Amino acid sequence: MERKPLDLLIDTNGVWLSRNGLLHGVKNFEVSRNHIHITTDCGSRFTVRNSRRSRSARALRNNKYRKACKNCKLSDERISRFITKDFGRGSQARVLTASKTKKSKPPKAAVVKSVSSKANEMPPVAEAKKEKPVKPDYTPAQKKRITTLLSPADDLGSVKELPPFKELETELVKKRKQDLRQMYEDDRRHQLAQLERDISLFLIEKGFMEVRTSVLIPAKFIERMGITEEDPLYKQIFRVDENTCLRPMLAPGLYNYLHNFDNIMPDPLKIFEIGTCYRKESDGKEHLEEFTMINFCQMGSGCTRDNLLKIIDDLLKYLNIDYEVISDNCMVYGDTIDIMHGDMEISSAVVGPIPQDLDWGVNKPWMGAGMGLERLLKVKHKYTNIKRSSRSISYYNGITTNLR
């Protein structure tokens, strides 16, 4: 049969079905380019994608609902018009009903819901009590929702039997709302911004000067870093036009400062930058396309491996993060010192000089290290996904904001 657009189904039926099968009356709706903005008779508002194949479109075509919203006060005629409508299926609609018998609260596991068009076909409560509790079998979408609502403090592994999805979701939503209210009362600082401030103060006290450079850099800086078309990083660069791109690293700006400040500042020259970088990264628990880097470097005297590791050690102890050191090699800097927390790299460090120094006009020994702040937060707060510590409208300090 023809799949009618969602806006046409809403206009024809005059009703809306929520995810839990609650039937609302539609007071009005507006259609934008790709979305529908719905206001129900009870005052609820929904914004959904105008799709022929969405769950909402299928539900309205199938005419199935669990129960009608009491606050919408749908008339019997309006409901009847919806459930008897036929979109080419040649069959009557089914209504999902649940018992409304008033009774003392039975054990939660004993509540049984049936699919029926008549409420009197429900099994007696006494018979339902005899049934053994069944462990809920969450759908993939429900599992994803629960994972999103969890915080590092939650421990579902110790729960012998999980409750039904709706019950668990409601409890977790309540906890996350309380967490956000507590943050608003107690702190109000964003973790990523606070980490930037903490690291900045630490390095300034260590004698480093803070610099800020543009996120838009000449494309020739990429070539000067030794990155060619054959390198994987070359394909990860966001290009604004033929001559400009978003910086994939902070090094070009720092190289320019080392060159310009040479013979002006005292020896050794110490500078650092905290800023946003961009790469076309693949999806994963440790990668972002927009991420925050801290790079510090020292040029002149004292640029040894031991001195570099001492600064890194002091910083990570200051942040209360455990680590281990391994040797590695990368396409840009050659031999590197990688700082690992478990299987995740949290820093990469280098002791120069390296061949491309001459392309930047730098001819003195140097040392430096870079760290991803979102990775540091992921480790520090035990987040399961780096998106919880990123710039986002979906999370605030690791807590999902989708709590309605």
CSV table of N, CA, C and O in Angstrom, one decimal, residues 14-107:
chain,number,residue,atom,x,y,z
A,14,GLY,N,-6.3,13.6,12.9
A,14,GLY,CA,-6.5,14.6,13.9
A,14,GLY,C,-6.0,14.1,15.3
A,14,GLY,O,-6.5,14.7,16.3
A,15,VAL,N,-5.2,13.1,15.3
A,15,VAL,CA,-4.7,12.6,16.6
A,15,VAL,C,-3.2,12.3,16.5
A,15,VAL,O,-2.6,12.3,15.4
A,16,TRP,N,-2.5,12.1,17.6
A,16,TRP,CA,-1.1,11.8,17.7
A,16,TRP,C,-0.9,10.7,18.7
A,16,TRP,O,-1.5,10.6,19.8
A,17,LEU,N,0.0,9.8,18.4
A,17,LEU,CA,0.4,8.7,19.2
A,17,LEU,C,1.8,8.9,19.8
A,17,LEU,O,2.7,9.0,19.1
A,18,SER,N,1.9,8.9,21.2
A,18,SER,CA,3.2,9.0,21.8
A,18,SER,C,3.9,7.6,21.8
A,18,SER,O,3.3,6.6,21.4
A,19,ARG,N,5.1,7.6,22.2
A,19,ARG,CA,5.9,6.3,22.1
A,19,ARG,C,5.3,5.2,23.0
A,19,ARG,O,5.4,4.0,22.7
A,20,ASN,N,4.7,5.6,24.1
A,20,ASN,CA,4.1,4.6,25.0
A,20,ASN,C,2.6,4.2,24.6
A,20,ASN,O,1.9,3.6,25.4
A,21,GLY,N,2.2,4.6,23.4
A,21,GLY,CA,0.9,4.2,22.9
A,21,GLY,C,-0.2,5.1,23.4
A,21,GLY,O,-1.4,4.8,23.3
A,22,LEU,N,0.1,6.3,24.0
A,22,LEU,CA,-1.0,7.2,24.5
A,22,LEU,C,-1.5,8.0,23.3
A,22,LEU,O,-0.8,8.6,22.6
A,23,LEU,N,-2.9,8.0,23.2
A,23,LEU,CA,-3.5,8.7,22.1
A,23,LEU,C,-3.9,10.1,22.5
A,23,LEU,O,-4.6,10.3,23.4
A,24,HIS,N,-3.3,11.1,21.7
A,24,HIS,CA,-3.6,12.5,22.0
A,24,HIS,C,-4.5,13.1,20.9
A,24,HIS,O,-4.3,12.7,19.7
A,25,GLY,N,-5.2,14.1,21.2
A,25,GLY,CA,-5.9,14.9,20.2
A,25,GLY,C,-4.9,16.0,19.7
A,25,GLY,O,-4.2,16.5,20.5
A,26,VAL,N,-4.9,16.3,18.4
A,26,VAL,CA,-4.1,17.3,17.9
A,26,VAL,C,-4.8,18.6,17.8
A,26,VAL,O,-5.8,18.7,17.1
A,27,LYS,N,-4.3,19.6,18.6
A,27,LYS,CA,-4.9,20.9,18.5
A,27,LYS,C,-4.5,21.7,17.3
A,27,LYS,O,-5.3,22.2,16.6
A,28,ASN,N,-3.2,21.7,17.0
A,28,ASN,CA,-2.7,22.2,15.7
A,28,ASN,C,-1.3,21.7,15.5
A,28,ASN,O,-0.7,21.1,16.4
A,29,PHE,N,-0.9,21.8,14.2
A,29,PHE,CA,0.5,21.4,13.9
A,29,PHE,C,1.0,22.3,12.8
A,29,PHE,O,0.2,22.8,11.9
A,30,GLU,N,2.3,22.5,12.7
A,30,GLU,CA,3.0,23.2,11.7
A,30,GLU,C,4.0,22.4,11.0
A,30,GLU,O,4.7,21.6,11.7
A,31,VAL,N,4.2,22.5,9.7
A,31,VAL,CA,5.1,21.7,9.0
A,31,VAL,C,6.2,22.6,8.5
A,31,VAL,O,6.0,23.6,7.7
A,32,SER,N,7.5,22.4,8.9
A,32,SER,CA,8.6,23.1,8.4
A,32,SER,C,9.2,22.2,7.2
A,32,SER,O,8.6,21.3,6.7
A,33,ARG,N,10.5,22.5,6.8
A,33,ARG,CA,11.0,21.8,5.7
A,33,ARG,C,11.1,20.3,5.9
A,33,ARG,O,10.7,19.6,5.0
A,34,ASN,N,11.6,19.9,7.1
A,34,ASN,CA,11.8,18.5,7.3
A,34,ASN,C,11.1,18.0,8.6
A,34,ASN,O,11.1,16.8,8.9
A,35,HIS,N,10.4,18.9,9.3
A,35,HIS,CA,9.9,18.5,10.6
A,35,HIS,C,8.4,18.9,10.8
A,35,HIS,O,8.0,19.8,10.1
A,36,ILE,N,7.8,18.3,11.7
A,36,ILE,CA,6.4,18.7,12.1
A,36,ILE,C,6.4,19.1,13.6
A,36,ILE,O,6.9,18.4,14.4
A,37,HIS,N,5.8,20.2,13.9
A,37,HIS,CA,5.7,20.8,15.2
A,37,HIS,C,4.3,20.6,15.7
A,37,HIS,O,3.4,21.3,15.2
A,38,ILE,N,4.0,19.8,16.7
A,38,ILE,CA,2.7,19.4,17.0
A,38,ILE,C,2.3,19.9,18.4
A,38,ILE,O,3.1,19.8,19.4
A,39,THR,N,1.1,20.5,18.6
A,39,THR,CA,0.6,20.8,19.9
A,39,THR,C,-0.7,20.0,20.1
A,39,THR,O,-1.6,20.0,19.3
A,40,THR,N,-0.7,19.3,21.2
A,40,THR,CA,-1.9,18.4,21.5
A,40,THR,C,-2.9,19.2,22.3
A,40,THR,O,-2.7,20.3,22.8
A,41,ASP,N,-4.1,18.6,22.4
A,41,ASP,CA,-5.2,19.2,23.2
A,41,ASP,C,-4.8,19.4,24.6
A,41,ASP,O,-5.4,20.3,25.3
A,42,CYS,N,-3.9,18.5,25.1
A,42,CYS,CA,-3.6,18.6,26.6
A,42,CYS,C,-2.4,19.6,26.8
A,42,CYS,O,-1.9,19.7,27.9
A,43,GLY,N,-1.9,20.2,25.7
A,43,GLY,CA,-0.8,21.2,25.8
A,43,GLY,C,0.6,20.7,25.6
A,43,GLY,O,1.5,21.4,25.7
A,44,SER,N,0.7,19.3,25.4
A,44,SER,CA,2.0,18.8,25.1
A,44,SER,C,2.5,19.2,23.7
A,44,SER,O,1.7,19.4,22.8
A,45,ARG,N,3.8,19.3,23.6
A,45,ARG,CA,4.4,19.7,22.3
A,45,ARG,C,5.4,18.7,21.8
A,45,ARG,O,6.2,18.2,22.6
A,46,PHE,N,5.4,18.3,20.6
A,46,PHE,CA,6.3,17.4,20.0
A,46,PHE,C,6.9,18.0,18.7
A,46,PHE,O,6.2,18.6,18.0
A,47,THR,N,8.1,17.7,18.4
A,47,THR,CA,8.8,18.0,17.2
A,47,THR,C,9.3,16.7,16.6
A,47,THR,O,10.1,16.0,17.2
A,48,VAL,N,8.8,16.3,15.5
A,48,VAL,CA,9.2,15.0,14.9
A,48,VAL,C,9.6,15.2,13.4
A,48,VAL,O,9.2,16.2,12.8
A,49,ARG,N,10.3,14.2,12.9
A,49,ARG,CA,10.7,14.3,11.5
A,49,ARG,C,9.6,13.9,10.6
A,49,ARG,O,8.9,12.9,10.9
A,50,ASN,N,9.3,14.6,9.5
A,50,ASN,CA,8.2,14.3,8.6
A,50,ASN,C,8.7,13.2,7.7
A,50,ASN,O,9.1,13.4,6.6
A,51,SER,N,8.5,12.0,8.1
A,51,SER,CA,9.0,10.8,7.4
A,51,SER,C,7.8,9.8,7.1
A,51,SER,O,6.9,9.6,8.0
A,52,ARG,N,7.8,9.2,5.9
A,52,ARG,CA,6.8,8.2,5.6
A,52,ARG,C,7.1,6.9,6.4
A,52,ARG,O,6.2,6.1,6.6
A,53,ARG,N,8.4,6.6,6.7
A,53,ARG,CA,8.8,5.3,7.2
A,53,ARG,C,9.1,5.4,8.7
A,53,ARG,O,9.5,4.4,9.3
A,54,SER,N,8.8,6.5,9.4
A,54,SER,CA,9.1,6.6,10.8
A,54,SER,C,8.1,5.7,11.7
A,54,SER,O,7.1,5.2,11.2
A,55,ARG,N,8.5,5.5,12.9
A,55,ARG,CA,7.7,4.7,13.9
A,55,ARG,C,6.3,5.4,14.0
A,55,ARG,O,5.3,4.7,14.0
A,56,SER,N,6.3,6.7,14.1
A,56,SER,CA,5.0,7.5,14.2
A,56,SER,C,4.1,7.3,13.0
A,56,SER,O,2.9,7.1,13.2
A,57,ALA,N,4.7,7.3,11.8
A,57,ALA,CA,3.9,7.1,10.6
A,57,ALA,C,3.3,5.7,10.6
A,57,ALA,O,2.1,5.5,10.3
A,58,ARG,N,4.1,4.7,11.0
A,58,ARG,CA,3.6,3.3,11.0
A,58,ARG,C,2.5,3.2,12.0
A,58,ARG,O,1.5,2.5,11.8
A,59,ALA,N,2.6,3.8,13.2
A,59,ALA,CA,1.6,3.7,14.2
A,59,ALA,C,0.3,4.3,13.8
A,59,ALA,O,-0.8,3.7,14.0
A,60,LEU,N,0.4,5.5,13.1
A,60,LEU,CA,-0.9,6.1,12.7
A,60,LEU,C,-1.5,5.3,11.5
A,60,LEU,O,-2.7,5.3,11.4
A,61,ARG,N,-0.7,4.7,10.7
A,61,ARG,CA,-1.3,3.9,9.6
A,61,ARG,C,-1.9,2.6,10.2
A,61,ARG,O,-3.0,2.2,9.7
A,62,ASN,N,-1.3,2.1,11.2
A,62,ASN,CA,-1.9,0.8,11.8
A,62,ASN,C,-3.0,1.1,12.7
A,62,ASN,O,-3.7,0.1,13.1
A,63,ASN,N,-3.2,2.3,13.1
A,63,ASN,CA,-4.4,2.7,14.0
A,63,ASN,C,-4.4,2.0,15.3
A,63,ASN,O,-5.4,1.7,15.9
A,64,LYS,N,-3.2,1.7,15.9
A,64,LYS,CA,-3.1,1.0,17.2
A,64,LYS,C,-2.8,2.0,18.3
A,64,LYS,O,-1.9,2.8,18.1
A,65,TYR,N,-3.5,1.9,19.4
A,65,TYR,CA,-3.1,2.7,20.5
A,65,TYR,C,-3.4,2.0,21.8
A,65,TYR,O,-4.1,1.0,21.8
A,66,ARG,N,-2.7,2.4,22.9
A,66,ARG,CA,-2.8,1.7,24.2
A,66,ARG,C,-4.0,2.2,25.0
A,66,ARG,O,-4.8,1.5,25.5
A,67,LYS,N,-4.0,3.6,25.1
A,67,LYS,CA,-5.1,4.2,25.8
A,67,LYS,C,-5.2,5.7,25.4
A,67,LYS,O,-4.2,6.2,24.9
A,68,ALA,N,-6.3,6.3,25.6
A,68,ALA,CA,-6.4,7.7,25.3
A,68,ALA,C,-6.0,8.6,26.4
A,68,ALA,O,-6.2,8.3,27.6
A,69,CYS,N,-5.4,9.8,26.1
A,69,CYS,CA,-5.0,10.7,27.1
A,69,CYS,C,-6.2,11.4,27.8
A,69,CYS,O,-7.1,11.9,27.1
A,70,LYS,N,-6.2,11.3,29.1
A,70,LYS,CA,-7.4,11.8,29.9
A,70,LYS,C,-7.5,13.3,29.7
A,70,LYS,O,-8.6,13.9,29.7
A,71,ASN,N,-6.3,14.0,29.7
A,71,ASN,CA,-6.3,15.5,29.6
A,71,ASN,C,-6.8,16.0,28.3
A,71,ASN,O,-7.2,17.1,28.1
A,72,CYS,N,-6.6,15.2,27.2
A,72,CYS,CA,-7.0,15.6,25.9
A,72,CYS,C,-8.6,15.5,25.7
A,72,CYS,O,-9.2,16.2,24.9
A,73,LYS,N,-9.2,14.7,26.5
A,73,LYS,CA,-10.7,14.5,26.6
A,73,LYS,C,-11.2,14.2,25.1
A,73,LYS,O,-12.1,14.9,24.6
A,74,LEU,N,-10.6,13.2,24.5
A,74,LEU,CA,-11.1,12.8,23.2
A,74,LEU,C,-12.5,12.2,23.2
A,74,LEU,O,-12.8,11.4,24.1
A,75,SER,N,-13.3,12.7,22.3
A,75,SER,CA,-14.7,12.1,22.3
A,75,SER,C,-14.7,10.7,21.7
A,75,SER,O,-13.7,10.3,21.0
A,76,ASP,N,-15.7,9.9,22.0
A,76,ASP,CA,-15.8,8.6,21.4
A,76,ASP,C,-15.9,8.6,19.9
A,76,ASP,O,-15.3,7.7,19.2
A,77,GLU,N,-16.5,9.6,19.4
A,77,GLU,CA,-16.6,9.7,17.9
A,77,GLU,C,-15.2,9.9,17.3
A,77,GLU,O,-14.9,9.3,16.3
A,78,ARG,N,-14.4,10.8,17.9
A,78,ARG,CA,-13.1,11.1,17.4
A,78,ARG,C,-12.2,9.8,17.4
A,78,ARG,O,-11.4,9.5,16.5
A,79,ILE,N,-12.3,9.1,18.6
A,79,ILE,CA,-11.5,7.8,18.7
A,79,ILE,C,-12.0,6.8,17.7
A,79,ILE,O,-11.2,6.1,17.0
A,80,SER,N,-13.3,6.7,17.5
A,80,SER,CA,-13.9,5.7,16.6
A,80,SER,C,-13.5,6.0,15.2
A,80,SER,O,-13.2,5.1,14.4
A,81,ARG,N,-13.5,7.3,14.8
A,81,ARG,CA,-13.1,7.7,13.5
A,81,ARG,C,-11.6,7.3,13.2
A,81,ARG,O,-11.3,6.9,12.1
A,82,PHE,N,-10.8,7.4,14.2
A,82,PHE,CA,-9.4,7.0,14.0
A,82,PHE,C,-9.2,5.5,13.9
A,82,PHE,O,-8.6,5.0,13.0
A,83,ILE,N,-9.8,4.7,14.8
A,83,ILE,CA,-9.6,3.3,14.8
A,83,ILE,C,-10.3,2.5,13.6
A,83,ILE,O,-9.9,1.4,13.3
A,84,THR,N,-11.3,3.1,13.0
A,84,THR,CA,-12.0,2.5,11.9
A,84,THR,C,-11.4,2.9,10.6
A,84,THR,O,-11.9,2.4,9.5
A,85,LYS,N,-10.5,3.9,10.6
A,85,LYS,CA,-10.0,4.4,9.3
A,85,LYS,C,-9.2,3.3,8.6
A,85,LYS,O,-8.4,2.6,9.3
A,86,ASP,N,-9.3,3.1,7.3
A,86,ASP,CA,-8.6,2.1,6.6
A,86,ASP,C,-7.7,2.7,5.5
A,86,ASP,O,-8.2,3.4,4.6
A,87,PHE,N,-6.4,2.4,5.6
A,87,PHE,CA,-5.5,2.9,4.6
A,87,PHE,C,-5.1,1.8,3.6
A,87,PHE,O,-3.9,1.5,3.4
A,88,GLY,N,-6.0,1.0,3.2
A,88,GLY,CA,-5.8,0.0,2.2
A,88,GLY,C,-5.4,-1.4,2.8
A,88,GLY,O,-5.0,-2.3,2.1
A,89,ARG,N,-5.6,-1.5,4.1
A,89,ARG,CA,-5.2,-2.8,4.7
A,89,ARG,C,-6.4,-3.8,4.7
A,89,ARG,O,-6.2,-5.0,4.8
A,90,GLY,N,-7.6,-3.3,4.7
A,90,GLY,CA,-8.8,-4.1,4.6
A,90,GLY,C,-9.0,-4.9,5.9
A,90,GLY,O,-9.6,-5.9,6.0
A,91,SER,N,-8.6,-4.3,7.1
A,91,SER,CA,-8.9,-4.9,8.4
A,91,SER,C,-9.1,-3.9,9.4
A,91,SER,O,-8.7,-2.7,9.3
A,92,GLN,N,-9.8,-4.3,10.5
A,92,GLN,CA,-10.1,-3.4,11.6
A,92,GLN,C,-8.8,-3.2,12.5
A,92,GLN,O,-8.0,-4.0,12.5
A,93,ALA,N,-8.8,-2.1,13.1
A,93,ALA,CA,-7.7,-1.8,14.0
A,93,ALA,C,-7.8,-2.5,15.3
A,93,ALA,O,-8.9,-2.9,15.8
A,94,ARG,N,-6.6,-2.7,15.9
A,94,ARG,CA,-6.6,-3.3,17.3
A,94,ARG,C,-6.3,-2.2,18.3
A,94,ARG,O,-5.6,-1.3,18.0
A,95,VAL,N,-6.8,-2.4,19.5
A,95,VAL,CA,-6.5,-1.4,20.6
A,95,VAL,C,-5.8,-2.2,21.7
A,95,VAL,O,-6.3,-3.2,22.2
A,96,LEU,N,-4.7,-1.7,22.1
A,96,LEU,CA,-3.9,-2.3,23.2
A,96,LEU,C,-4.5,-1.7,24.5
A,96,LEU,O,-4.5,-0.5,24.8
A,97,THR,N,-5.1,-2.6,25.4
A,97,THR,CA,-5.7,-2.1,26.6
A,97,THR,C,-5.0,-2.8,27.8
A,97,THR,O,-4.4,-3.8,27.7
A,98,ALA,N,-5.2,-2.1,29.0
A,98,ALA,CA,-4.7,-2.7,30.2
A,98,ALA,C,-5.8,-2.6,31.2
A,98,ALA,O,-6.7,-1.8,31.2
A,99,SER,N,-5.8,-3.5,32.2
A,99,SER,CA,-6.9,-3.5,33.2
A,99,SER,C,-6.9,-2.3,34.0
A,99,SER,O,-5.9,-1.7,34.4
A,100,LYS,N,-8.1,-1.8,34.3
A,100,LYS,CA,-8.3,-0.6,35.1
A,100,LYS,C,-9.0,-1.0,36.4
A,100,LYS,O,-9.6,-0.1,37.1
A,101,THR,N,-9.0,-2.2,36.8
A,101,THR,CA,-9.7,-2.7,38.0
A,101,THR,C,-9.1,-2.1,39.2
A,101,THR,O,-7.9,-2.1,39.4
A,102,LYS,N,-9.9,-1.4,40.1
A,102,LYS,CA,-9.3,-0.8,41.3
A,102,LYS,C,-9.0,-1.9,42.3
A,102,LYS,O,-9.9,-2.8,42.6
A,103,LYS,N,-7.8,-1.9,42.9
A,103,LYS,CA,-7.4,-3.0,43.8
A,103,LYS,C,-6.3,-2.5,44.6
A,103,LYS,O,-5.6,-1.5,44.3
A,104,SER,N,-5.9,-3.2,45.7
A,104,SER,CA,-4.7,-2.9,46.4
A,104,SER,C,-3.5,-3.3,45.6
A,104,SER,O,-3.6,-4.2,44.7
A,105,LYS,N,-2.4,-2.6,45.8
A,105,LYS,CA,-1.3,-2.8,44.9
A,105,LYS,C,-0.7,-4.2,45.0
A,105,LYS,O,-0.3,-4.6,46.1
A,106,PRO,N,-0.7,-4.9,43.9
A,106,PRO,CA,-0.1,-6.3,43.9
A,106,PRO,C,1.4,-6.1,43.7
A,106,PRO,O,1.9,-5.0,43.4
A,107,PRO,N,2.2,-7.2,43.9
A,107,PRO,CA,3.6,-7.1,43.6
A,107,PRO,C,3.8,-6.7,42.1
A,107,PRO,O,3.0,-7.2,41.3
